[in-house]
Amino acid sequence: MDPLLYLGGALALFLAWVKVKGLDYVIIHQRWIFVCLFLLPLSVVFDVYYYLRAWLIFKLCSAPRQHDQRVRDIQRQVGEWRKDGGGTYMCTGRPGWLTVSLRVGKYKKTHKNIMINLMDILEVDTKRQVVRVEPLVNMGQVTALLNSIGWTLPVLPELDDLTVGGLVMGTGIESSSHIYGLFQHICVAFELVLADGSLVRCTAKENSELFYAVPWSCGTLGFLVAAEVRIIPARRYVRLRYEPVRGLANICQRFAQESANKENQFVEGLQYSRDEAVIMTGVMTEEAEPDKINRIGLYFKPWFFKHVESFLRADRRAVEYIPLRHYYHRHTRSIFWELQDIIPFGNSPVFRFLFGWMVPPKISLLKLTQGETIRRLYEQHHVVQDMLVPMRHLEAAISAFHNDIHVYPLWLCPFILPRQPGMVHPKGEEAELYVDIGAYGEPRVKHFQARPSMRQLEKFVRSVHGFQMLYADVYMDRQEFWEMFDGSLYHKLREELGCKDAFPEVYDKICKAARH
């Protein structure tokens, strides 16, 4: 009984302290308390519920039958909007705080919300080597199912909560993208409900213009209700090689060489300073050396980026065998390295052993509970950006990141960008190797100011014919935005499909003024 009394007394003292200081003070200045006591347990409940639900629905084969009914309901809602005169734009009814983007769209409050409850894996067709999924299926669901039956996606973006709809309408990337391209490039078909309520299927050969225009359109051409995505055979392990590299020129040269080598199934770089990085290359394999197996996804293991840094500090190369699903979600537990700013002691052995099984907190719950004060603080003192630049400009790009924001580590992920129609393609007539530079953390540059500093970085990216991922804060004006992206096909289809009165233009959904 004594331990319960001690626990009750401690809880009473904590609540009294919160009452004296005020809830806002605790959430802002001691956010880890709120996260550890409330958001982590709640995140576990969310994960268990959605995992069991997805497993049960797929086992009972009820998803395909319910899918058609749900699509008809979406068509009904669009039809009702048209009957009412269509006075406002439409958008999905999914709450903005549920998305992985760190910002919440203001337009949800003013647009007609169309409820889209589509979160199931519909079919795995191993003969055609495709999986048909609904838009709210997330990467955690996909890997749990596909890996269990010996298959995987060619490009499987990192975080568990990323959805197929977000990856199609926005974009997605992984360390295999130097072979397969972005997530959109492994999709073979989209099914959409258009502004007139009709259901359309599009592929590279059928309604091809719509097929190429959908990626990066952010739901402004229609409502995605299903997608068919390529799958490939999976192996048990990834044989991962770690190579510390020093000197910016050497880092860029080695990274470009490994990215161009198609024998590497996975290529990734973590840059810890301007002149220090670890380049990782991997291949899938069935066999592993027992003494080199590292199940990095286990809850008590060190955060992956800290594990990688240990090879840099020891200045040694190494090879490990990581189970495939652990590899795919290697950055999930620490949300890359964002969690160290929320729970500073989160990578300590004691915390990992006691509470690591609850990590990470759901990004959606972090957004829901952050409040306006934290939003403003994050905007002024925190950067979350992914810039896609041609590989030949990597050295200049890293220097620009260093001078404008000085955030480390940087995530380096190569990808091949084919010459296809749509908003994003190389400047020339042939495919080109690009690299995603991800910056997540607190800027260390003196006198950092979010708007001018990010506009300077955006200007550099435009100058090298690069692109900015649209989940992040976009400070460009409309003219600058359409200098970065090719809007010719997009605007043509908005005119032909009657989208101008039904959906906002993509810029009006993603610009800084549209989010808070």
Short mmCIF file of C-alpha atoms in Angstrom, two decimals:
data_model
loop_
_atom_site.label_atom_id
_atom_site.label_comp_id
_atom_site.label_asym_id
_atom_site.label_seq_id
_atom_site.Cartn_x
_atom_site.Cartn_y
_atom_site.Cartn_z
CA MET A 1 0.00 0.00 0.00
CA ASP A 2 2.91 2.33 0.76
CA PRO A 3 4.02 2.65 -2.91
CA LEU A 4 0.48 3.69 -3.88
CA LEU A 5 0.47 6.34 -1.15
CA TYR A 6 3.81 7.69 -2.36
CA LEU A 7 2.55 7.73 -5.94
CA GLY A 8 -0.66 9.50 -4.91
CA GLY A 9 1.30 12.08 -2.93
CA ALA A 10 3.64 12.73 -5.83
CA LEU A 11 0.69 13.15 -8.18
CA ALA A 12 -1.00 15.58 -5.76
CA LEU A 13 2.20 17.66 -5.52
CA PHE A 14 2.54 17.68 -9.30
CA LEU A 15 -1.06 18.87 -9.80
CA ALA A 16 -0.55 21.57 -7.17
CA TRP A 17 2.61 22.74 -8.99
CA VAL A 18 0.72 22.84 -12.29
CA LYS A 19 -2.04 24.89 -10.66
CA VAL A 20 0.47 27.40 -9.27
CA LYS A 21 2.50 27.73 -12.46
CA GLY A 22 -0.44 27.47 -14.85
CA LEU A 23 -1.06 24.83 -17.52
CA ASP A 24 0.27 27.09 -20.33
CA TYR A 25 3.59 27.53 -18.53
CA VAL A 26 4.03 23.78 -18.07
CA ILE A 27 3.12 22.95 -21.67
CA ILE A 28 5.52 25.59 -23.05
CA HIS A 29 8.53 25.40 -20.71
CA GLN A 30 8.32 21.81 -19.46
CA ARG A 31 6.61 20.20 -22.40
CA TRP A 32 8.27 16.85 -21.80
CA ILE A 33 6.12 16.44 -18.66
CA PHE A 34 2.91 16.78 -20.64
CA VAL A 35 4.23 14.56 -23.43
CA CYS A 36 5.43 11.77 -21.12
CA LEU A 37 2.40 11.72 -18.82
CA PHE A 38 -0.37 12.17 -21.36
CA LEU A 39 0.61 12.09 -25.04
CA LEU A 40 2.77 8.95 -24.95
CA PRO A 41 0.09 6.74 -23.32
CA LEU A 42 -2.58 8.19 -25.60
CA SER A 43 -0.38 7.54 -28.63
CA VAL A 44 -0.08 3.88 -27.63
CA VAL A 45 -3.87 3.59 -27.47
CA PHE A 46 -4.15 5.14 -30.97
CA ASP A 47 -1.57 2.75 -32.42
CA VAL A 48 -3.14 -0.38 -30.91
CA TYR A 49 -6.63 0.59 -32.07
CA TYR A 50 -5.65 1.29 -35.69
CA TYR A 51 -3.41 -1.79 -35.94
CA LEU A 52 -6.12 -4.15 -34.66
CA ARG A 53 -8.77 -2.50 -36.81
CA ALA A 54 -6.70 -2.81 -40.00
CA TRP A 55 -5.79 -6.43 -39.25
CA LEU A 56 -9.38 -7.42 -38.48
CA ILE A 57 -10.86 -5.75 -41.56
CA PHE A 58 -8.31 -7.29 -43.91
CA LYS A 59 -8.72 -10.77 -42.39
CA LEU A 60 -12.52 -10.58 -42.71
CA CYS A 61 -12.26 -9.27 -46.29
CA SER A 62 -14.87 -6.64 -45.53
CA ALA A 63 -12.90 -3.68 -46.84
CA PRO A 64 -13.61 -4.12 -50.58
CA ARG A 65 -17.38 -4.30 -50.01
CA GLN A 66 -17.37 -1.27 -47.74
CA HIS A 67 -15.08 0.64 -50.11
CA ASP A 68 -17.64 0.91 -52.92
CA GLN A 69 -20.31 2.07 -50.48
CA ARG A 70 -18.02 4.70 -48.99
CA VAL A 71 -17.05 6.01 -52.42
CA ARG A 72 -20.73 6.38 -53.30
CA ASP A 73 -21.19 8.35 -50.10
CA ILE A 74 -18.41 10.73 -51.17
CA GLN A 75 -20.10 11.14 -54.54
CA ARG A 76 -23.36 11.86 -52.72
CA GLN A 77 -21.71 14.60 -50.65
CA VAL A 78 -20.23 16.21 -53.76
CA GLY A 79 -23.64 16.01 -55.45
CA GLU A 80 -25.28 17.76 -52.49
CA TRP A 81 -22.63 20.50 -52.65
CA ARG A 82 -23.47 21.04 -56.32
CA LYS A 83 -27.23 21.13 -55.61
CA ASP A 84 -26.64 23.76 -52.93
CA GLY A 85 -24.95 26.01 -55.50
CA GLY A 86 -21.33 25.25 -54.70
CA GLY A 87 -20.77 28.59 -53.01
CA THR A 88 -17.57 27.52 -51.24
CA TYR A 89 -14.59 25.38 -52.10
CA MET A 90 -14.49 21.73 -51.06
CA CYS A 91 -11.80 19.97 -49.05
CA THR A 92 -11.50 16.69 -47.15
CA GLY A 93 -13.18 16.59 -43.76
CA ARG A 94 -10.16 15.06 -42.03
CA PRO A 95 -9.17 17.36 -39.14
CA GLY A 96 -6.03 19.35 -39.91
CA TRP A 97 -4.32 18.24 -36.70
CA LEU A 98 -4.36 14.61 -37.89
CA THR A 99 -1.97 15.30 -40.78
CA VAL A 100 1.79 14.82 -40.44
CA SER A 101 2.48 18.41 -41.55
CA LEU A 102 3.42 20.56 -38.57
CA ARG A 103 0.88 23.22 -39.56
CA VAL A 104 -2.93 23.16 -39.57
CA GLY A 105 -4.78 24.48 -42.62
CA LYS A 106 -7.09 27.42 -41.90
CA TYR A 107 -9.22 26.54 -44.91
CA LYS A 108 -10.80 23.60 -43.04
CA LYS A 109 -12.98 26.13 -41.19
CA THR A 110 -14.25 27.93 -44.30
CA HIS A 111 -14.50 25.21 -46.98
CA LYS A 112 -17.14 22.52 -47.44
CA ASN A 113 -15.79 19.47 -45.61
CA ILE A 114 -16.29 16.19 -47.50
CA MET A 115 -15.99 13.24 -45.11
CA ILE A 116 -13.63 10.58 -46.48
CA ASN A 117 -13.36 7.59 -44.16
CA LEU A 118 -11.07 5.44 -46.30
CA MET A 119 -8.25 3.80 -44.34
CA ASP A 120 -8.06 0.19 -45.48
CA ILE A 121 -5.79 -2.01 -47.58
CA LEU A 122 -8.14 -3.38 -50.23
CA GLU A 123 -6.16 -6.01 -52.11
CA VAL A 124 -2.67 -7.44 -52.55
CA ASP A 125 -2.25 -8.77 -56.09
CA THR A 126 1.04 -10.66 -56.22
CA LYS A 127 0.55 -11.67 -59.86
CA ARG A 128 0.34 -8.06 -61.04
CA GLN A 129 2.70 -7.03 -58.20
CA VAL A 130 0.47 -4.21 -56.97
CA VAL A 131 -1.32 -3.37 -53.74
CA ARG A 132 -4.60 -1.43 -53.91
CA VAL A 133 -5.11 0.85 -50.94
CA GLU A 134 -7.36 3.62 -49.70
CA PRO A 135 -5.86 7.09 -49.18
CA LEU A 136 -5.69 7.05 -45.36
CA VAL A 137 -3.70 3.80 -45.20
CA ASN A 138 -0.40 4.64 -43.50
CA MET A 139 3.10 3.27 -43.94
CA GLY A 140 2.95 1.39 -40.64
CA GLN A 141 -0.06 -0.60 -41.90
CA VAL A 142 1.60 -1.26 -45.24
CA THR A 143 4.85 -2.65 -43.84
CA ALA A 144 3.08 -4.73 -41.18
CA LEU A 145 0.98 -6.50 -43.82
CA LEU A 146 3.31 -6.68 -46.82
CA ASN A 147 6.42 -7.77 -44.93
CA SER A 148 4.44 -10.56 -43.26
CA ILE A 149 3.65 -12.07 -46.67
CA GLY A 150 7.07 -11.50 -48.24
CA TRP A 151 6.49 -8.24 -50.13
CA THR A 152 7.32 -4.56 -49.77
CA LEU A 153 6.97 -1.21 -51.52
CA PRO A 154 9.91 -0.13 -53.70
CA VAL A 155 9.75 3.29 -52.00
CA LEU A 156 8.51 3.15 -48.43
CA PRO A 157 8.73 6.60 -46.77
CA GLU A 158 10.02 6.62 -43.25
CA LEU A 159 7.43 7.66 -40.66
CA ASP A 160 4.67 5.20 -39.67
CA ASP A 161 1.90 7.82 -39.83
CA LEU A 162 2.53 9.01 -43.40
CA THR A 163 -0.54 8.15 -45.49
CA VAL A 164 -0.81 7.06 -49.10
CA GLY A 165 -3.05 10.04 -49.84
CA GLY A 166 -0.52 12.47 -48.43
CA LEU A 167 2.32 10.81 -50.31
CA VAL A 168 0.38 10.91 -53.60
CA MET A 169 -1.08 14.41 -53.31
CA GLY A 170 2.16 15.70 -51.79
CA THR A 171 5.22 13.53 -52.20
CA GLY A 172 7.31 10.87 -50.48
CA ILE A 173 10.88 9.65 -50.61
CA GLU A 174 13.10 6.90 -49.16
CA SER A 175 16.67 5.73 -49.44
CA SER A 176 15.69 3.49 -52.39
CA SER A 177 14.51 6.49 -54.44
CA HIS A 178 17.79 6.72 -56.38
CA ILE A 179 16.49 3.64 -58.21
CA TYR A 180 12.69 4.04 -58.17
CA GLY A 181 12.10 7.78 -57.90
CA LEU A 182 9.60 9.48 -55.60
CA PHE A 183 6.52 7.74 -54.19
CA GLN A 184 4.43 9.01 -57.13
CA HIS A 185 6.70 7.10 -59.53
CA ILE A 186 5.80 3.69 -58.04
CA CYS A 187 2.05 4.37 -58.35
CA VAL A 188 0.35 2.71 -61.34
CA ALA A 189 -3.24 3.97 -60.95
CA PHE A 190 -5.32 6.55 -59.09
CA GLU A 191 -9.09 6.57 -58.53
CA LEU A 192 -10.63 9.99 -57.91
CA VAL A 193 -14.02 11.58 -57.37
CA LEU A 194 -14.01 14.75 -59.47
CA ALA A 195 -15.74 18.08 -58.99
CA ASP A 196 -18.81 16.87 -60.90
CA GLY A 197 -19.16 13.81 -58.64
CA SER A 198 -17.95 11.30 -61.23
CA LEU A 199 -15.55 8.48 -60.37
CA VAL A 200 -12.50 8.29 -62.65
CA ARG A 201 -9.59 5.87 -62.85
CA CYS A 202 -6.36 7.15 -64.36
CA THR A 203 -3.08 5.47 -65.34
CA ALA A 204 -0.12 6.32 -67.54
CA LYS A 205 -2.22 5.15 -70.53
CA GLU A 206 -5.80 5.90 -69.42
CA ASN A 207 -6.63 9.54 -68.57
CA SER A 208 -2.87 10.03 -68.55
CA GLU A 209 -2.91 13.81 -68.16
CA LEU A 210 -4.83 13.51 -64.90
CA PHE A 211 -2.51 10.70 -63.77
CA TYR A 212 0.56 12.93 -64.12
CA ALA A 213 -1.13 16.04 -62.74
CA VAL A 214 -2.37 14.52 -59.46
CA PRO A 215 1.01 14.31 -57.62
CA TRP A 216 1.85 17.55 -55.76
CA SER A 217 -1.68 18.91 -56.41
CA CYS A 218 -2.66 18.64 -52.72
CA GLY A 219 -6.24 17.57 -53.39
CA THR A 220 -7.10 20.44 -55.74
CA LEU A 221 -8.06 18.30 -58.75
CA GLY A 222 -10.35 15.82 -57.01
CA PHE A 223 -10.71 13.49 -54.04
CA LEU A 224 -8.40 10.47 -54.09
CA VAL A 225 -10.36 7.35 -53.10
CA ALA A 226 -7.89 4.57 -54.03
CA ALA A 227 -4.41 4.03 -55.42
CA GLU A 228 -2.59 1.07 -56.90
CA VAL A 229 1.06 0.92 -55.91
CA ARG A 230 3.84 -1.38 -57.12
CA ILE A 231 5.23 -4.01 -54.78
CA ILE A 232 8.45 -6.03 -54.96
CA PRO A 233 9.66 -9.19 -53.15
CA ALA A 234 11.08 -8.49 -49.69
CA ARG A 235 14.06 -10.01 -47.92
CA ARG A 236 14.58 -10.51 -44.19
CA TYR A 237 17.47 -8.10 -43.66
CA VAL A 238 19.19 -5.03 -44.99
CA ARG A 239 22.97 -5.32 -45.04
CA LEU A 240 23.91 -1.76 -44.10
CA ARG A 241 27.39 -0.31 -44.49
CA TYR A 242 28.42 2.80 -42.53
CA GLU A 243 31.17 5.03 -43.90
CA PRO A 244 32.28 8.21 -42.08
CA VAL A 245 33.44 10.92 -44.50
CA ARG A 246 35.09 14.26 -43.75
CA GLY A 247 35.43 17.38 -45.87
CA LEU A 248 32.48 18.87 -47.76
CA ALA A 249 33.89 18.15 -51.22
CA ASN A 250 34.66 14.54 -50.25
CA ILE A 251 31.17 14.08 -48.76
CA CYS A 252 29.46 15.31 -51.92
CA GLN A 253 31.70 13.24 -54.18
CA ARG A 254 31.24 9.99 -52.23
CA PHE A 255 27.50 10.54 -51.87
CA ALA A 256 27.08 11.15 -55.61
CA GLN A 257 29.15 8.05 -56.43
CA GLU A 258 27.14 5.78 -54.13
CA SER A 259 23.83 7.26 -55.35
CA ALA A 260 24.73 6.56 -58.98
CA ASN A 261 25.62 2.94 -58.14
CA LYS A 262 22.44 0.94 -58.80
CA GLU A 263 23.88 -2.09 -56.99
CA ASN A 264 23.12 -0.16 -53.80
CA GLN A 265 19.44 -0.72 -53.06
CA PHE A 266 19.53 1.91 -50.32
CA VAL A 267 21.60 5.10 -50.04
CA GLU A 268 21.36 7.67 -47.26
CA GLY A 269 23.56 10.31 -45.67
CA LEU A 270 23.45 11.97 -42.25
CA GLN A 271 25.50 15.16 -42.13
CA TYR A 272 26.46 16.20 -38.60
CA SER A 273 28.36 19.37 -39.50
CA ARG A 274 29.47 21.15 -42.64
CA ASP A 275 32.45 18.79 -42.97
CA GLU A 276 31.32 15.60 -41.20
CA ALA A 277 28.91 12.97 -42.44
CA VAL A 278 28.16 9.26 -42.42
CA ILE A 279 27.12 7.73 -45.75
CA MET A 280 25.11 4.52 -45.56
CA THR A 281 24.57 2.00 -48.36
CA GLY A 282 22.49 -1.14 -48.14
CA VAL A 283 21.17 -4.18 -49.95
CA MET A 284 18.38 -6.59 -49.02
CA THR A 285 19.48 -10.10 -48.09
CA GLU A 286 18.02 -13.32 -46.66
CA GLU A 287 21.12 -14.29 -44.70
CA ALA A 288 22.93 -12.41 -41.94
CA GLU A 289 26.06 -12.81 -39.86
CA PRO A 290 24.57 -13.53 -36.39
CA ASP A 291 27.04 -11.34 -34.49
CA LYS A 292 26.26 -8.34 -36.72
CA ILE A 293 22.46 -8.33 -36.49
CA ASN A 294 21.12 -5.07 -35.04
CA ARG A 295 17.40 -4.91 -34.33
CA ILE A 296 17.49 -1.13 -34.22
CA GLY A 297 13.70 -0.84 -33.99
CA LEU A 298 13.49 -2.42 -30.52
CA TYR A 299 12.23 0.09 -27.99
CA PHE A 300 15.34 0.02 -25.78
CA LYS A 301 17.80 0.55 -28.63
CA PRO A 302 19.58 3.91 -29.11
CA TRP A 303 17.94 6.34 -31.50
CA PHE A 304 19.19 5.61 -34.99
CA PHE A 305 20.79 8.98 -35.71
CA LYS A 306 22.74 8.71 -32.44
CA HIS A 307 23.78 5.18 -33.33
CA VAL A 308 25.03 6.38 -36.72
CA GLU A 309 26.90 9.27 -35.10
CA SER A 310 28.87 6.78 -32.98
CA PHE A 311 30.63 5.54 -36.14
CA LEU A 312 31.61 9.10 -36.99
CA ARG A 313 33.00 9.78 -33.52
CA ALA A 314 34.93 6.49 -33.54
CA ASP A 315 36.01 7.18 -37.14
CA ARG A 316 35.37 3.60 -38.21
CA ARG A 317 33.53 1.82 -40.97
CA ALA A 318 31.15 -0.98 -40.09
CA VAL A 319 28.57 -3.39 -41.49
CA GLU A 320 25.32 -4.39 -39.76
CA TYR A 321 22.32 -6.51 -40.67
CA ILE A 322 19.05 -4.79 -39.79
CA PRO A 323 15.65 -6.54 -40.07
CA LEU A 324 13.81 -5.02 -43.04
CA ARG A 325 10.89 -3.45 -41.16
CA HIS A 326 13.27 -2.06 -38.52
CA TYR A 327 15.28 -0.47 -41.32
CA TYR A 328 12.25 1.09 -42.99
CA HIS A 329 11.21 2.75 -39.73
CA ARG A 330 14.68 3.45 -38.36
CA HIS A 331 13.94 7.15 -37.81
CA THR A 332 10.39 6.70 -36.52
CA ARG A 333 11.08 6.37 -32.78
CA SER A 334 12.94 9.69 -32.63
CA ILE A 335 10.92 11.36 -35.46
CA PHE A 336 14.31 11.69 -37.18
CA TRP A 337 15.90 13.88 -34.45
CA GLU A 338 12.94 16.07 -33.56
CA LEU A 339 12.14 14.19 -30.36
CA GLN A 340 15.38 15.31 -28.70
CA ASP A 341 13.97 18.86 -28.59
CA ILE A 342 10.74 17.63 -26.95
CA ILE A 343 12.19 15.02 -24.57
CA PRO A 344 15.86 16.04 -24.10
CA PHE A 345 16.68 12.89 -22.12
CA GLY A 346 14.73 10.57 -24.43
CA ASN A 347 17.82 8.71 -25.68
CA SER A 348 19.15 7.98 -22.20
CA PRO A 349 19.33 4.24 -21.41
CA VAL A 350 17.03 4.60 -18.39
CA PHE A 351 14.28 6.37 -20.35
CA ARG A 352 14.55 3.94 -23.25
CA PHE A 353 14.25 0.87 -21.04
CA LEU A 354 11.35 2.24 -18.96
CA PHE A 355 9.35 4.24 -21.50
CA GLY A 356 10.86 3.61 -24.92
CA TRP A 357 8.04 1.22 -25.84
CA MET A 358 5.63 4.21 -25.88
CA VAL A 359 7.78 6.34 -28.21
CA PRO A 360 7.14 8.26 -30.39
CA PRO A 361 4.21 10.49 -29.48
CA LYS A 362 1.79 10.91 -32.37
CA ILE A 363 2.65 14.01 -34.40
CA SER A 364 -1.08 14.72 -34.71
CA LEU A 365 -1.46 14.82 -30.91
CA LEU A 366 1.58 17.08 -30.58
CA LYS A 367 -0.10 19.51 -32.99
CA LEU A 368 -3.47 19.27 -31.28
CA THR A 369 -2.02 20.23 -27.89
CA GLN A 370 0.68 22.74 -28.81
CA GLY A 371 -1.41 25.95 -28.61
CA GLU A 372 -0.85 29.26 -30.36
CA THR A 373 2.13 30.28 -28.20
CA ILE A 374 4.11 27.14 -29.05
CA ARG A 375 3.16 27.50 -32.72
CA ARG A 376 4.67 30.99 -32.78
CA LEU A 377 7.79 29.85 -30.93
CA TYR A 378 8.27 26.94 -33.34
CA GLU A 379 7.87 29.18 -36.36
CA GLN A 380 10.50 31.63 -35.14
CA HIS A 381 12.97 29.17 -33.58
CA HIS A 382 12.48 25.87 -35.40
CA VAL A 383 12.93 24.69 -38.97
CA VAL A 384 11.30 21.69 -40.66
CA GLN A 385 12.10 21.73 -44.38
CA ASP A 386 12.89 19.34 -47.23
CA MET A 387 14.49 20.87 -50.31
CA LEU A 388 15.02 18.81 -53.47
CA VAL A 389 18.02 19.92 -55.53
CA PRO A 390 19.98 18.43 -58.44
CA MET A 391 22.86 16.27 -57.22
CA ARG A 392 25.34 18.39 -59.20
CA HIS A 393 24.48 21.35 -56.94
CA LEU A 394 24.76 19.42 -53.65
CA GLU A 395 27.90 21.18 -52.41
CA ALA A 396 26.47 24.63 -53.06
CA ALA A 397 23.16 23.58 -51.49
CA ILE A 398 24.77 22.36 -48.24
CA SER A 399 26.74 25.62 -48.06
CA ALA A 400 23.48 27.56 -48.49
CA PHE A 401 21.82 25.55 -45.71
CA HIS A 402 24.86 26.12 -43.51
CA ASN A 403 24.92 29.88 -44.09
CA ASP A 404 21.16 30.54 -44.00
CA ILE A 405 19.93 28.31 -41.16
CA HIS A 406 22.82 26.20 -39.76
CA VAL A 407 20.73 23.18 -38.72
CA TYR A 408 22.36 19.80 -38.12
CA PRO A 409 22.07 16.90 -38.65
CA LEU A 410 20.98 17.21 -42.27
CA TRP A 411 19.25 14.26 -43.94
CA LEU A 412 20.57 13.46 -47.43
CA CYS A 413 18.44 11.17 -49.59
CA PRO A 414 19.08 10.74 -53.33
CA PHE A 415 16.34 10.17 -55.91
CA ILE A 416 16.04 9.86 -59.65
CA LEU A 417 13.63 12.36 -61.21
CA PRO A 418 12.27 11.09 -64.55
CA ARG A 419 11.28 13.44 -67.37
CA GLN A 420 7.50 13.09 -67.08
CA PRO A 421 4.65 15.61 -67.33
CA GLY A 422 3.45 17.28 -64.14
CA MET A 423 4.47 19.90 -61.62
CA VAL A 424 7.91 18.42 -60.87
CA HIS A 425 10.42 17.31 -63.50
CA PRO A 426 14.05 18.00 -64.47
CA LYS A 427 14.93 21.05 -66.51
CA GLY A 428 16.42 18.98 -69.34
CA GLU A 429 14.89 16.29 -71.50
CA GLU A 430 16.33 13.33 -69.57
CA ALA A 431 16.01 11.90 -66.08
CA GLU A 432 18.31 13.51 -63.52
CA LEU A 433 19.67 12.51 -60.12
CA TYR A 434 18.44 14.80 -57.32
CA VAL A 435 18.93 14.82 -53.56
CA ASP A 436 16.50 15.65 -50.77
CA ILE A 437 18.15 17.79 -48.09
CA GLY A 438 16.09 17.57 -44.90
CA ALA A 439 16.64 20.13 -42.13
CA TYR A 440 14.77 19.54 -38.87
CA GLY A 441 15.67 21.43 -35.74
CA GLU A 442 16.69 24.71 -34.14
CA PRO A 443 18.70 27.09 -36.38
CA ARG A 444 22.12 27.97 -34.97
CA VAL A 445 22.84 30.86 -37.32
CA LYS A 446 23.05 34.24 -35.59
CA HIS A 447 20.04 36.54 -35.89
CA PHE A 448 17.88 33.87 -37.56
CA GLN A 449 14.54 35.24 -38.75
CA ALA A 450 12.14 32.70 -40.16
CA ARG A 451 10.71 34.62 -43.10
CA PRO A 452 13.82 36.32 -44.57
CA SER A 453 16.08 33.33 -43.86
CA MET A 454 13.71 30.83 -45.50
CA ARG A 455 13.01 33.13 -48.44
CA GLN A 456 16.75 33.30 -49.05
CA LEU A 457 16.95 29.50 -49.05
CA GLU A 458 13.90 29.20 -51.32
CA LYS A 459 15.55 31.64 -53.74
CA PHE A 460 18.64 29.45 -53.94
CA VAL A 461 16.54 26.31 -54.55
CA ARG A 462 14.68 28.04 -57.41
CA SER A 463 17.98 29.18 -58.93
CA VAL A 464 19.21 25.57 -59.32
CA HIS A 465 15.83 24.29 -60.56
CA GLY A 466 15.04 22.58 -57.29
CA PHE A 467 11.77 22.06 -55.44
CA GLN A 468 10.41 22.51 -51.93
CA MET A 469 8.26 19.86 -50.26
CA LEU A 470 4.85 21.40 -49.66
CA TYR A 471 4.13 19.99 -46.19
CA ALA A 472 6.52 22.62 -44.78
CA ASP A 473 6.21 26.39 -44.40
CA VAL A 474 6.28 28.03 -47.85
CA TYR A 475 7.20 31.72 -47.86
CA MET A 476 7.24 32.21 -51.65
CA ASP A 477 4.67 34.48 -53.27
CA ARG A 478 2.45 33.09 -56.03
CA GLN A 479 4.74 34.15 -58.88
CA GLU A 480 7.80 32.62 -57.23
CA PHE A 481 5.89 29.43 -56.52
CA TRP A 482 4.99 28.92 -60.17
CA GLU A 483 8.58 29.71 -61.15
CA MET A 484 9.61 26.71 -59.05
CA PHE A 485 6.84 24.37 -60.22
CA ASP A 486 5.52 23.69 -63.74
CA GLY A 487 1.83 24.58 -63.62
CA SER A 488 1.01 24.18 -67.33
CA LEU A 489 -0.69 20.76 -67.14
CA TYR A 490 -2.15 21.47 -63.70
CA HIS A 491 -3.90 24.69 -64.77
CA LYS A 492 -5.11 23.09 -68.02
CA LEU A 493 -6.85 20.30 -66.12
CA ARG A 494 -8.32 22.64 -63.51
CA GLU A 495 -10.01 24.46 -66.37
CA GLU A 496 -11.19 21.30 -68.16
CA LEU A 497 -12.45 19.50 -65.03
CA GLY A 498 -14.30 22.43 -63.51
CA CYS A 499 -11.95 22.64 -60.52
CA LYS A 500 -11.67 26.42 -60.32
CA ASP A 501 -15.02 26.77 -58.56
CA ALA A 502 -14.71 23.51 -56.62
CA PHE A 503 -11.19 23.50 -55.16
CA PRO A 504 -8.68 26.22 -54.23
CA GLU A 505 -5.49 26.50 -56.23
CA VAL A 506 -2.66 24.48 -54.70
CA TYR A 507 -0.73 27.65 -53.73
CA ASP A 508 -3.71 28.89 -51.71
CA LYS A 509 -3.70 25.65 -49.69
CA ILE A 510 0.01 25.48 -48.87
CA CYS A 511 1.22 29.09 -48.61
CA LYS A 512 2.16 30.45 -45.19
CA ALA A 513 -0.98 32.58 -45.01
CA ALA A 514 -3.20 29.49 -45.37
CA ARG A 515 -1.76 27.70 -42.33
CA HIS A 516 -1.29 28.36 -38.65
#
